[in-house]
PDB file of C-alpha atoms in Angstrom:
ATOM      1  CA  MET V 130      -5.016  15.748   5.283  1.00  0.00           C
ATOM      2  CA  PHE V 131      -3.999  14.604   1.457  1.00  0.00           C
ATOM      3  CA  ALA V 132      -7.094  16.221   0.591  1.00  0.00           C
ATOM      4  CA  LEU V 133      -6.895  19.930   2.603  1.00  0.00           C
ATOM      5  CA  LEU V 134      -2.909  20.155   1.651  1.00  0.00           C
ATOM      6  CA  GLY V 135      -4.626  19.321  -2.339  1.00  0.00           C
ATOM      7  CA  ILE V 136      -1.708  17.724  -3.046  1.00  0.00           C
ATOM      8  CA  ALA V 137      -1.823  15.423  -6.931  1.00  0.00           C
ATOM      9  CA  ARG V 138      -5.420  18.032  -7.226  1.00  0.00           C
ATOM     10  CA  ASP V 139      -4.534  17.823 -10.880  1.00  0.00           C
ATOM     11  CA  GLN V 140      -3.410  14.335 -10.988  1.00  0.00           C
ATOM     12  CA  ALA V 141      -5.896  10.655 -11.365  1.00  0.00           C
ATOM     13  CA  VAL V 142      -6.089   9.659  -7.735  1.00  0.00           C
ATOM     14  CA  HIS V 143      -7.169   5.818  -6.898  1.00  0.00           C
ATOM     15  CA  VAL V 144      -8.862   5.304  -3.370  1.00  0.00           C
ATOM     16  CA  LEU V 145      -7.750   1.633  -2.457  1.00  0.00           C
ATOM     17  CA  SER V 146      -9.873   0.471   0.919  1.00  0.00           C
ATOM     18  CA  VAL V 147      -9.313  -3.308   1.820  1.00  0.00           C
ATOM     19  CA  ASP V 148     -11.425  -4.980   3.577  1.00  0.00           C
ATOM     20  CA  ILE V 149     -10.699  -8.621   4.208  1.00  0.00           C
ATOM     21  CA  ARG V 150     -14.278  -9.011   5.600  1.00  0.00           C
ATOM     22  CA  SER V 151     -16.667  -7.821   3.211  1.00  0.00           C
ATOM     23  CA  GLU V 152     -16.279  -6.068  -0.146  1.00  0.00           C
ATOM     24  CA  LYS V 153     -19.015  -4.592  -0.033  1.00  0.00           C
ATOM     25  CA  ASP V 154     -17.395  -2.617   2.443  1.00  0.00           C
ATOM     26  CA  ALA V 155     -14.548  -1.911   1.441  1.00  0.00           C
ATOM     27  CA  VAL V 156     -16.544  -0.469  -2.045  1.00  0.00           C
ATOM     28  CA  ASP V 157     -18.429   1.641   0.385  1.00  0.00           C
ATOM     29  CA  LYS V 158     -15.431   3.040   2.136  1.00  0.00           C
ATOM     30  CA  ALA V 159     -13.716   3.832  -0.907  1.00  0.00           C
ATOM     31  CA  VAL V 160     -16.467   5.216  -2.687  1.00  0.00           C
ATOM     32  CA  ARG V 161     -16.832   7.936   0.801  1.00  0.00           C
ATOM     33  CA  ALA V 162     -13.473   8.914   0.691  1.00  0.00           C
ATOM     34  CA  SER V 163     -13.509   9.294  -3.073  1.00  0.00           C
ATOM     35  CA  ALA V 164     -16.528  11.946  -2.475  1.00  0.00           C
ATOM     36  CA  LEU V 165     -14.838  13.905   0.188  1.00  0.00           C
ATOM     37  CA  LEU V 166     -12.079  14.064  -2.354  1.00  0.00           C
ATOM     38  CA  GLU V 167     -14.240  15.165  -4.928  1.00  0.00           C
ATOM     39  CA  ARG V 168     -15.456  17.990  -2.261  1.00  0.00           C
ATOM     40  CA  HIS V 169     -12.124  18.937  -2.050  1.00  0.00           C
ATOM     41  CA  GLY V 170     -11.859  19.581  -5.608  1.00  0.00           C
ATOM     42  CA  TYR V 171     -10.286  16.416  -7.447  1.00  0.00           C
ATOM     43  CA  ALA V 172     -11.620  15.743 -10.521  1.00  0.00           C
ATOM     44  CA  SER V 173     -10.502  12.741 -11.379  1.00  0.00           C
ATOM     45  CA  VAL V 174     -10.508  10.490  -8.146  1.00  0.00           C
ATOM     46  CA  HIS V 175     -11.038   6.706  -8.394  1.00  0.00           C
ATOM     47  CA  PRO V 176     -12.697   4.177  -5.840  1.00  0.00           C
ATOM     48  CA  ILE V 177     -11.678   0.733  -5.743  1.00  0.00           C
ATOM     49  CA  GLY V 178     -12.379  -1.692  -2.914  1.00  0.00           C
ATOM     50  CA  LEU V 179     -10.925  -5.122  -2.098  1.00  0.00           C
ATOM     51  CA  GLY V 180     -12.134  -7.046   0.777  1.00  0.00           C
ATOM     52  CA  ASN V 181     -10.613 -11.077   0.053  1.00  0.00           C
ATOM     53  CA  ARG V 182      -6.956 -12.119   0.124  1.00  0.00           C
ATOM     54  CA  ASP V 183      -6.456 -13.502  -3.134  1.00  0.00           C
ATOM     55  CA  ALA V 184      -3.973 -10.936  -3.600  1.00  0.00           C
ATOM     56  CA  GLY V 185      -1.705 -12.122   0.256  1.00  0.00           C
ATOM     57  CA  GLY V 186      -3.013  -9.228   3.177  1.00  0.00           C
ATOM     58  CA  PRO V 187      -3.659  -5.729   3.093  1.00  0.00           C
ATOM     59  CA  SER V 188       0.108  -4.618   2.988  1.00  0.00           C
ATOM     60  CA  GLU V 189       0.053  -6.919  -0.016  1.00  0.00           C
ATOM     61  CA  ALA V 190      -2.953  -5.638  -1.505  1.00  0.00           C
ATOM     62  CA  ILE V 191      -1.623  -1.913  -1.377  1.00  0.00           C
ATOM     63  CA  LEU V 192       1.736  -2.125  -2.775  1.00  0.00           C
ATOM     64  CA  GLY V 193       0.374  -4.549  -6.282  1.00  0.00           C
ATOM     65  CA  THR V 194      -2.032  -2.373  -6.240  1.00  0.00           C
ATOM     66  CA  ALA V 195       0.570   0.939  -6.337  1.00  0.00           C
ATOM     67  CA  LYS V 196       2.718  -0.701  -9.299  1.00  0.00           C
ATOM     68  CA  ALA V 197      -0.536  -2.257 -11.084  1.00  0.00           C
ATOM     69  CA  LEU V 198      -1.238   1.454 -11.551  1.00  0.00           C
ATOM     70  CA  GLN V 199       2.028   2.929 -11.647  1.00  0.00           C
ATOM     71  CA  ALA V 200       0.925   4.988  -8.994  1.00  0.00           C
ATOM     72  CA  CYS V 201       4.081   7.693  -8.413  1.00  0.00           C
ATOM     73  CA  MET V 202       2.953   7.856  -4.673  1.00  0.00           C
ATOM     74  CA  ILE V 203       1.159   5.829  -1.758  1.00  0.00           C
ATOM     75  CA  VAL V 204      -1.039   8.165   1.332  1.00  0.00           C
ATOM     76  CA  MET V 205      -1.854   6.135   4.272  1.00  0.00           C
ATOM     77  CA  GLY V 206      -3.033   6.799   7.656  1.00  0.00           C
ATOM     78  CA  ALA V 207      -0.843   5.263   9.763  1.00  0.00           C
ATOM     79  CA  TYR V 208      -1.644   4.118  13.276  1.00  0.00           C
ATOM     80  CA  GLY V 209      -1.580   1.050  15.298  1.00  0.00           C
ATOM     81  CA  HIS V 210      -3.904  -0.748  17.519  1.00  0.00           C
ATOM     82  CA  SER V 211      -1.537  -0.974  20.881  1.00  0.00           C
ATOM     83  CA  GLY V 212      -1.610   2.463  22.118  1.00  0.00           C
ATOM     84  CA  ILE V 213       0.977   4.677  22.548  1.00  0.00           C
ATOM     85  CA  ARG V 214       3.438   1.842  22.085  1.00  0.00           C
ATOM     86  CA  GLU V 215       3.300   2.025  18.443  1.00  0.00           C
ATOM     87  CA  ILE V 216       3.210   4.319  16.495  1.00  0.00           C
ATOM     88  CA  PHE V 217       2.103   1.756  12.936  1.00  0.00           C
ATOM     89  CA  GLY V 218      -0.010  -0.524  12.786  1.00  0.00           C
ATOM     90  CA  SER V 219       1.694  -3.947  11.188  1.00  0.00           C
ATOM     91  CA  CYS V 220       0.272  -3.252   7.158  1.00  0.00           C
ATOM     92  CA  THR V 221       1.676   0.561   7.574  1.00  0.00           C
ATOM     93  CA  ARG V 222       5.286  -0.615   8.368  1.00  0.00           C
ATOM     94  CA  GLN V 223       4.674  -3.468   5.689  1.00  0.00           C
ATOM     95  CA  VAL V 224       4.402  -1.096   3.175  1.00  0.00           C
ATOM     96  CA  LEU V 225       7.257   1.273   4.787  1.00  0.00           C
ATOM     97  CA  SER V 226       9.687  -1.444   4.598  1.00  0.00           C
ATOM     98  CA  ASN V 227       8.603  -3.231   0.718  1.00  0.00           C
ATOM     99  CA  SER V 228       7.146   0.145  -1.315  1.00  0.00           C
ATOM    100  CA  THR V 229       9.530   1.703  -4.094  1.00  0.00           C
ATOM    101  CA  LYS V 230       6.575   4.649  -3.934  1.00  0.00           C
ATOM    102  CA  MET V 231       7.052   8.074  -2.618  1.00  0.00           C
ATOM    103  CA  LEU V 232       4.509   7.174   1.038  1.00  0.00           C
ATOM    104  CA  PHE V 233       2.619  10.135   2.708  1.00  0.00           C
ATOM    105  CA  LEU V 234       1.710   8.665   6.546  1.00  0.00           C
ATOM    106  CA  HIS V 235      -0.542  11.005   8.424  1.00  0.00           C
ATOM    107  CA  HIS V 236      -1.488  10.218  11.768  1.00  0.00           C
TER     108      HIS V 236
END
């Protein structure tokens, strides 16, 4: 949805993927997502894949990377794995609770 709306198309966009099982898979996902943004006219896209827990869990990695990059917005897909009882997954809830950045969430 972020890509289709063209939000921040004229700015640098960093695509972060966190996969605690495999850094290679994280990088591959970030590269694929970056290619999608480029197909939608984003010219300055930078994929980042993180695959270990050295920086903490996924939410800490997201928040820490956003802070380090001085990001003005965090864009996330929001979903839970528990079915209809839960709209947001635990990572999304943690980012919602702890982010000082503007959030764009799409469910």
